[in-house]
Amino acid sequence: MTFKEKLQMEHPELIDEEGYCEDCPEDYGYEVNSVCIERADGCRVCWDRVMPGTEEKKPLDAASVTLIAETYGLEKQLIKLIEECGELVTAAAKYDPQYHYTVEHIAEEAGDVRIMIMQIEHLLGIQDAVEDSMKRKIDRQIGQMKETDLLKQGQTLLDRYLESERIRIVQTLCPDDVPWLVREMGERWKANKCVQEDGCEKCWGLPLKPEEV
């Protein structure tokens, strides 16, 4: 998905008849600290870029994973699974929303664990059993969430998407990264003192209108 396609989905009114977009991707929180393309068609080229993380992904090469598993065997790969799980636990324990490299660390270690799980499933022939177990536990957890009113009845897809976007914005962006929002806050934003210990969550919690204080 390109930045322009993202804007088309969320703000179609900001794309003119010639296909030009208003402002920059950074102004809408689509990226942070972007480098402006200073040329005549710079904005068009910028908006036509593919958003990181939305690239077309190649399917996982399951045959290669199977080859690795059969080469090393069950005993060695069980030990390797234990090692990789330990590294994932360590990465999760060091997670800090203020530092993106901790997210990348979790992603890397989670990938290692998933590869090892695939190998163990193949070597033990338990793929179907694992999938059945996952389905049962997911259904059970959803049932418990409904019983304890943790899962809102009638929640729409948009509600769920906005919930995840809210978490992403608070964890990865500062209001200062969104120029139009800073302009709307005006002098009140200039007077705001960012408290590093509280992170950007404190800033995002500021009321938009003074009378709401």
PDB file of C-alpha atoms in Angstrom:
ATOM      1  CA  MET A   1       0.000   0.000   0.000  1.00  0.00           C
ATOM      2  CA  THR A   2       1.358   3.438  -0.926  1.00  0.00           C
ATOM      3  CA  PHE A   3       1.086   6.519   1.277  1.00  0.00           C
ATOM      4  CA  LYS A   4      -1.344   7.943  -1.295  1.00  0.00           C
ATOM      5  CA  GLU A   5      -3.570   4.854  -1.124  1.00  0.00           C
ATOM      6  CA  LYS A   6      -3.608   5.164   2.673  1.00  0.00           C
ATOM      7  CA  LEU A   7      -4.652   8.811   2.409  1.00  0.00           C
ATOM      8  CA  GLN A   8      -7.296   7.878  -0.190  1.00  0.00           C
ATOM      9  CA  MET A   9      -8.840   5.465   2.309  1.00  0.00           C
ATOM     10  CA  GLU A  10      -8.850   7.884   5.243  1.00  0.00           C
ATOM     11  CA  HIS A  11      -9.092  11.347   3.662  1.00  0.00           C
ATOM     12  CA  PRO A  12     -10.210  11.097   0.005  1.00  0.00           C
ATOM     13  CA  GLU A  13     -11.183  14.769   0.005  1.00  0.00           C
ATOM     14  CA  LEU A  14      -7.507  15.746   0.321  1.00  0.00           C
ATOM     15  CA  ILE A  15      -6.568  14.292  -3.078  1.00  0.00           C
ATOM     16  CA  ASP A  16      -7.284  16.633  -5.991  1.00  0.00           C
ATOM     17  CA  GLU A  17      -8.469  15.725  -9.486  1.00  0.00           C
ATOM     18  CA  GLU A  18      -4.894  15.511 -10.756  1.00  0.00           C
ATOM     19  CA  GLY A  19      -3.951  13.043  -8.045  1.00  0.00           C
ATOM     20  CA  TYR A  20      -1.929  15.396  -5.876  1.00  0.00           C
ATOM     21  CA  CYS A  21      -2.090  14.999  -2.096  1.00  0.00           C
ATOM     22  CA  GLU A  22      -2.252  17.748   0.492  1.00  0.00           C
ATOM     23  CA  ASP A  23       0.636  18.152   2.965  1.00  0.00           C
ATOM     24  CA  CYS A  24       3.134  15.320   3.613  1.00  0.00           C
ATOM     25  CA  PRO A  25       2.740  11.723   4.889  1.00  0.00           C
ATOM     26  CA  GLU A  26       4.408  12.828   8.132  1.00  0.00           C
ATOM     27  CA  ASP A  27       1.599  15.332   8.780  1.00  0.00           C
ATOM     28  CA  TYR A  28      -0.858  12.446   9.141  1.00  0.00           C
ATOM     29  CA  GLY A  29       1.348  10.270  11.320  1.00  0.00           C
ATOM     30  CA  TYR A  30       2.081   7.832   8.487  1.00  0.00           C
ATOM     31  CA  GLU A  31       5.839   8.133   9.084  1.00  0.00           C
ATOM     32  CA  VAL A  32       8.262   9.969  11.357  1.00  0.00           C
ATOM     33  CA  ASN A  33      11.319  12.070  10.469  1.00  0.00           C
ATOM     34  CA  SER A  34      10.899  11.687   6.714  1.00  0.00           C
ATOM     35  CA  VAL A  35      13.334  13.271   4.253  1.00  0.00           C
ATOM     36  CA  CYS A  36      11.686  15.674   1.789  1.00  0.00           C
ATOM     37  CA  ILE A  37      12.272  14.934  -1.904  1.00  0.00           C
ATOM     38  CA  GLU A  38      13.278  18.368  -3.191  1.00  0.00           C
ATOM     39  CA  ARG A  39      12.344  18.266  -6.872  1.00  0.00           C
ATOM     40  CA  ALA A  40       9.493  19.462  -9.068  1.00  0.00           C
ATOM     41  CA  ASP A  41       7.485  16.243  -8.717  1.00  0.00           C
ATOM     42  CA  GLY A  42       8.795  15.530  -5.233  1.00  0.00           C
ATOM     43  CA  CYS A  43       5.446  15.422  -3.447  1.00  0.00           C
ATOM     44  CA  ARG A  44       3.910  13.060  -6.007  1.00  0.00           C
ATOM     45  CA  VAL A  45       6.926  10.742  -5.802  1.00  0.00           C
ATOM     46  CA  CYS A  46       6.838  10.909  -2.004  1.00  0.00           C
ATOM     47  CA  TRP A  47       3.159   9.983  -1.773  1.00  0.00           C
ATOM     48  CA  ASP A  48       3.590   7.169  -4.313  1.00  0.00           C
ATOM     49  CA  ARG A  49       6.136   5.391  -2.093  1.00  0.00           C
ATOM     50  CA  VAL A  50       5.151   2.055  -0.543  1.00  0.00           C
ATOM     51  CA  MET A  51       4.520   2.272   3.202  1.00  0.00           C
ATOM     52  CA  PRO A  52       7.029   0.207   5.223  1.00  0.00           C
ATOM     53  CA  GLY A  53       5.452  -3.008   6.423  1.00  0.00           C
ATOM     54  CA  THR A  54       2.861  -3.156   3.639  1.00  0.00           C
ATOM     55  CA  GLU A  55       5.127  -4.611   0.972  1.00  0.00           C
ATOM     56  CA  GLU A  56       4.017  -7.790  -0.762  1.00  0.00           C
ATOM     57  CA  LYS A  57       5.544 -10.597   1.234  1.00  0.00           C
ATOM     58  CA  LYS A  58       6.878 -13.837  -0.139  1.00  0.00           C
ATOM     59  CA  PRO A  59       5.366 -16.974   1.423  1.00  0.00           C
ATOM     60  CA  LEU A  60       7.499 -18.733   4.019  1.00  0.00           C
ATOM     61  CA  ASP A  61       9.617 -21.527   2.530  1.00  0.00           C
ATOM     62  CA  ALA A  62       8.220 -24.437   4.551  1.00  0.00           C
ATOM     63  CA  ALA A  63      10.292 -26.924   2.550  1.00  0.00           C
ATOM     64  CA  SER A  64      13.509 -25.304   3.767  1.00  0.00           C
ATOM     65  CA  VAL A  65      12.293 -25.395   7.373  1.00  0.00           C
ATOM     66  CA  THR A  66      11.523 -29.099   6.968  1.00  0.00           C
ATOM     67  CA  LEU A  67      14.977 -29.729   5.500  1.00  0.00           C
ATOM     68  CA  ILE A  68      16.645 -28.027   8.470  1.00  0.00           C
ATOM     69  CA  ALA A  69      14.545 -30.053  10.923  1.00  0.00           C
ATOM     70  CA  GLU A  70      15.339 -33.381   9.326  1.00  0.00           C
ATOM     71  CA  THR A  71      19.037 -32.550   9.031  1.00  0.00           C
ATOM     72  CA  TYR A  72      19.543 -31.812  12.739  1.00  0.00           C
ATOM     73  CA  GLY A  73      16.911 -34.143  14.200  1.00  0.00           C
ATOM     74  CA  LEU A  74      14.459 -33.948  17.075  1.00  0.00           C
ATOM     75  CA  GLU A  75      16.859 -34.070  20.030  1.00  0.00           C
ATOM     76  CA  LYS A  76      19.042 -31.171  18.874  1.00  0.00           C
ATOM     77  CA  GLN A  77      16.117 -29.058  17.776  1.00  0.00           C
ATOM     78  CA  LEU A  78      14.279 -29.495  21.070  1.00  0.00           C
ATOM     79  CA  ILE A  79      17.336 -28.083  22.830  1.00  0.00           C
ATOM     80  CA  LYS A  80      17.481 -25.270  20.284  1.00  0.00           C
ATOM     81  CA  LEU A  81      13.793 -24.530  20.878  1.00  0.00           C
ATOM     82  CA  ILE A  82      14.481 -24.134  24.606  1.00  0.00           C
ATOM     83  CA  GLU A  83      17.332 -21.713  23.850  1.00  0.00           C
ATOM     84  CA  GLU A  84      15.260 -19.625  21.446  1.00  0.00           C
ATOM     85  CA  CYS A  85      12.312 -19.448  23.862  1.00  0.00           C
ATOM     86  CA  GLY A  86      14.676 -18.148  26.547  1.00  0.00           C
ATOM     87  CA  GLU A  87      15.957 -15.439  24.214  1.00  0.00           C
ATOM     88  CA  LEU A  88      12.397 -14.398  23.385  1.00  0.00           C
ATOM     89  CA  VAL A  89      11.560 -14.152  27.093  1.00  0.00           C
ATOM     90  CA  THR A  90      14.609 -11.925  27.603  1.00  0.00           C
ATOM     91  CA  ALA A  91      13.641  -9.704  24.669  1.00  0.00           C
ATOM     92  CA  ALA A  92      10.079  -9.374  25.979  1.00  0.00           C
ATOM     93  CA  ALA A  93      11.366  -8.459  29.448  1.00  0.00           C
ATOM     94  CA  LYS A  94      13.452  -5.638  27.943  1.00  0.00           C
ATOM     95  CA  TYR A  95      10.587  -4.156  25.897  1.00  0.00           C
ATOM     96  CA  ASP A  96      10.335  -0.383  26.211  1.00  0.00           C
ATOM     97  CA  PRO A  97       7.771   1.564  24.116  1.00  0.00           C
ATOM     98  CA  GLN A  98      10.188   4.512  23.997  1.00  0.00           C
ATOM     99  CA  TYR A  99      12.778   2.516  22.045  1.00  0.00           C
ATOM    100  CA  HIS A 100      11.781   0.911  18.749  1.00  0.00           C
ATOM    101  CA  TYR A 101      14.833  -1.348  18.711  1.00  0.00           C
ATOM    102  CA  THR A 102      13.275  -3.317  21.575  1.00  0.00           C
ATOM    103  CA  VAL A 103      10.297  -4.050  19.309  1.00  0.00           C
ATOM    104  CA  GLU A 104      12.653  -5.183  16.548  1.00  0.00           C
ATOM    105  CA  HIS A 105      14.425  -7.423  19.065  1.00  0.00           C
ATOM    106  CA  ILE A 106      11.152  -9.110  20.005  1.00  0.00           C
ATOM    107  CA  ALA A 107      10.289  -9.553  16.315  1.00  0.00           C
ATOM    108  CA  GLU A 108      13.630 -11.209  15.614  1.00  0.00           C
ATOM    109  CA  GLU A 109      13.442 -13.588  18.565  1.00  0.00           C
ATOM    110  CA  ALA A 110       9.767 -14.377  17.891  1.00  0.00           C
ATOM    111  CA  GLY A 111      10.758 -15.330  14.346  1.00  0.00           C
ATOM    112  CA  ASP A 112      13.406 -17.709  15.672  1.00  0.00           C
ATOM    113  CA  VAL A 113      10.893 -19.339  18.012  1.00  0.00           C
ATOM    114  CA  ARG A 114       8.298 -19.749  15.266  1.00  0.00           C
ATOM    115  CA  ILE A 115      10.862 -21.433  13.025  1.00  0.00           C
ATOM    116  CA  MET A 116      11.773 -23.850  15.795  1.00  0.00           C
ATOM    117  CA  ILE A 117       8.102 -24.582  16.566  1.00  0.00           C
ATOM    118  CA  MET A 118       7.498 -25.395  12.908  1.00  0.00           C
ATOM    119  CA  GLN A 119      10.406 -27.836  13.002  1.00  0.00           C
ATOM    120  CA  ILE A 120       9.210 -29.554  16.176  1.00  0.00           C
ATOM    121  CA  GLU A 121       5.666 -29.826  14.816  1.00  0.00           C
ATOM    122  CA  HIS A 122       7.032 -31.520  11.698  1.00  0.00           C
ATOM    123  CA  LEU A 123       9.384 -33.872  13.531  1.00  0.00           C
ATOM    124  CA  LEU A 124       6.651 -34.971  15.967  1.00  0.00           C
ATOM    125  CA  GLY A 125       3.855 -34.905  13.394  1.00  0.00           C
ATOM    126  CA  ILE A 126       1.667 -32.754  15.629  1.00  0.00           C
ATOM    127  CA  GLN A 127       0.638 -29.930  13.265  1.00  0.00           C
ATOM    128  CA  ASP A 128      -3.082 -30.785  13.408  1.00  0.00           C
ATOM    129  CA  ALA A 129      -3.007 -31.365  17.165  1.00  0.00           C
ATOM    130  CA  VAL A 130      -1.355 -27.976  17.726  1.00  0.00           C
ATOM    131  CA  GLU A 131      -3.902 -26.202  15.533  1.00  0.00           C
ATOM    132  CA  ASP A 132      -6.820 -27.913  17.294  1.00  0.00           C
ATOM    133  CA  SER A 133      -5.369 -26.940  20.668  1.00  0.00           C
ATOM    134  CA  MET A 134      -4.971 -23.326  19.554  1.00  0.00           C
ATOM    135  CA  LYS A 135      -8.585 -23.145  18.368  1.00  0.00           C
ATOM    136  CA  ARG A 136      -9.890 -24.570  21.645  1.00  0.00           C
ATOM    137  CA  LYS A 137      -7.870 -22.171  23.757  1.00  0.00           C
ATOM    138  CA  ILE A 138      -8.784 -19.133  21.657  1.00  0.00           C
ATOM    139  CA  ASP A 139     -12.488 -20.007  21.864  1.00  0.00           C
ATOM    140  CA  ARG A 140     -12.178 -20.561  25.609  1.00  0.00           C
ATOM    141  CA  GLN A 141     -10.408 -17.245  26.133  1.00  0.00           C
ATOM    142  CA  ILE A 142     -12.953 -15.315  24.064  1.00  0.00           C
ATOM    143  CA  GLY A 143     -15.707 -16.960  26.119  1.00  0.00           C
ATOM    144  CA  GLN A 144     -14.044 -15.880  29.354  1.00  0.00           C
ATOM    145  CA  MET A 145     -13.630 -12.344  28.042  1.00  0.00           C
ATOM    146  CA  LYS A 146     -17.329 -12.158  27.204  1.00  0.00           C
ATOM    147  CA  GLU A 147     -18.300 -13.500  30.632  1.00  0.00           C
ATOM    148  CA  THR A 148     -16.177 -10.904  32.420  1.00  0.00           C
ATOM    149  CA  ASP A 149     -17.369  -8.118  30.088  1.00  0.00           C
ATOM    150  CA  LEU A 150     -13.847  -7.519  28.778  1.00  0.00           C
ATOM    151  CA  LEU A 151     -15.028  -7.961  25.213  1.00  0.00           C
ATOM    152  CA  LYS A 152     -17.514  -5.338  24.116  1.00  0.00           C
ATOM    153  CA  GLN A 153     -20.576  -6.853  22.496  1.00  0.00           C
ATOM    154  CA  GLY A 154     -21.353  -5.379  19.105  1.00  0.00           C
ATOM    155  CA  GLN A 155     -17.851  -3.993  18.603  1.00  0.00           C
ATOM    156  CA  THR A 156     -17.323  -3.175  14.936  1.00  0.00           C
ATOM    157  CA  LEU A 157     -14.245  -3.781  12.799  1.00  0.00           C
ATOM    158  CA  LEU A 158     -13.662  -0.030  12.837  1.00  0.00           C
ATOM    159  CA  ASP A 159     -13.791   0.007  16.655  1.00  0.00           C
ATOM    160  CA  ARG A 160     -11.165  -2.730  16.814  1.00  0.00           C
ATOM    161  CA  TYR A 161      -8.956  -1.044  14.203  1.00  0.00           C
ATOM    162  CA  LEU A 162      -9.122   2.327  15.961  1.00  0.00           C
ATOM    163  CA  GLU A 163      -8.252   0.634  19.257  1.00  0.00           C
ATOM    164  CA  SER A 164      -5.063  -0.819  17.766  1.00  0.00           C
ATOM    165  CA  GLU A 165      -4.224   2.461  16.033  1.00  0.00           C
ATOM    166  CA  ARG A 166      -4.597   4.339  19.330  1.00  0.00           C
ATOM    167  CA  ILE A 167      -2.074   2.034  20.966  1.00  0.00           C
ATOM    168  CA  ARG A 168       0.322   2.380  18.018  1.00  0.00           C
ATOM    169  CA  ILE A 169       0.077   6.177  18.000  1.00  0.00           C
ATOM    170  CA  VAL A 170       0.667   6.552  21.734  1.00  0.00           C
ATOM    171  CA  GLN A 171       3.632   4.157  21.647  1.00  0.00           C
ATOM    172  CA  THR A 172       5.371   5.414  18.506  1.00  0.00           C
ATOM    173  CA  LEU A 173       4.406   9.064  18.012  1.00  0.00           C
ATOM    174  CA  CYS A 174       4.520  12.316  19.932  1.00  0.00           C
ATOM    175  CA  PRO A 175       1.908  15.043  19.285  1.00  0.00           C
ATOM    176  CA  ASP A 176       4.873  17.165  18.220  1.00  0.00           C
ATOM    177  CA  ASP A 177       5.296  14.802  15.239  1.00  0.00           C
ATOM    178  CA  VAL A 178       1.927  15.945  13.835  1.00  0.00           C
ATOM    179  CA  PRO A 179       2.293  19.567  12.633  1.00  0.00           C
ATOM    180  CA  TRP A 180      -1.418  20.257  12.062  1.00  0.00           C
ATOM    181  CA  LEU A 181      -2.201  19.065  15.604  1.00  0.00           C
ATOM    182  CA  VAL A 182       0.478  21.320  17.075  1.00  0.00           C
ATOM    183  CA  ARG A 183      -0.982  24.248  15.117  1.00  0.00           C
ATOM    184  CA  GLU A 184      -4.435  23.487  16.480  1.00  0.00           C
ATOM    185  CA  MET A 185      -3.113  23.429  20.055  1.00  0.00           C
ATOM    186  CA  GLY A 186      -1.343  26.753  19.450  1.00  0.00           C
ATOM    187  CA  GLU A 187       0.256  28.490  22.416  1.00  0.00           C
ATOM    188  CA  ARG A 188      -0.929  25.814  24.814  1.00  0.00           C
ATOM    189  CA  TRP A 189       1.375  23.297  23.143  1.00  0.00           C
ATOM    190  CA  LYS A 190       4.364  25.633  23.395  1.00  0.00           C
ATOM    191  CA  ALA A 191       3.726  25.876  27.138  1.00  0.00           C
ATOM    192  CA  ASN A 192       3.585  22.103  27.496  1.00  0.00           C
ATOM    193  CA  LYS A 193       6.562  20.579  29.274  1.00  0.00           C
ATOM    194  CA  CYS A 194       7.246  17.036  28.140  1.00  0.00           C
ATOM    195  CA  VAL A 195       7.960  14.741  31.076  1.00  0.00           C
ATOM    196  CA  GLN A 196      10.253  12.026  29.779  1.00  0.00           C
ATOM    197  CA  GLU A 197       9.399   9.662  32.636  1.00  0.00           C
ATOM    198  CA  ASP A 198       5.748   9.657  31.623  1.00  0.00           C
ATOM    199  CA  GLY A 199       6.541   9.521  27.906  1.00  0.00           C
ATOM    200  CA  CYS A 200       4.245  10.743  25.167  1.00  0.00           C
ATOM    201  CA  GLU A 201       1.186   9.126  26.755  1.00  0.00           C
ATOM    202  CA  LYS A 202       1.019  12.152  29.084  1.00  0.00           C
ATOM    203  CA  CYS A 203       1.127  14.508  26.108  1.00  0.00           C
ATOM    204  CA  TRP A 204      -1.573  12.623  24.194  1.00  0.00           C
ATOM    205  CA  GLY A 205      -3.753  12.896  27.303  1.00  0.00           C
ATOM    206  CA  LEU A 206      -3.816  16.691  27.180  1.00  0.00           C
ATOM    207  CA  PRO A 207      -7.324  18.116  26.570  1.00  0.00           C
ATOM    208  CA  LEU A 208      -7.751  19.691  23.141  1.00  0.00           C
ATOM    209  CA  LYS A 209      -9.812  22.574  24.532  1.00  0.00           C
ATOM    210  CA  PRO A 210      -8.806  24.558  27.642  1.00  0.00           C
ATOM    211  CA  GLU A 211     -12.340  24.473  29.033  1.00  0.00           C
ATOM    212  CA  GLU A 212     -12.088  20.685  29.244  1.00  0.00           C
ATOM    213  CA  VAL A 213      -9.395  20.941  31.940  1.00  0.00           C
TER     214      VAL A 213
END
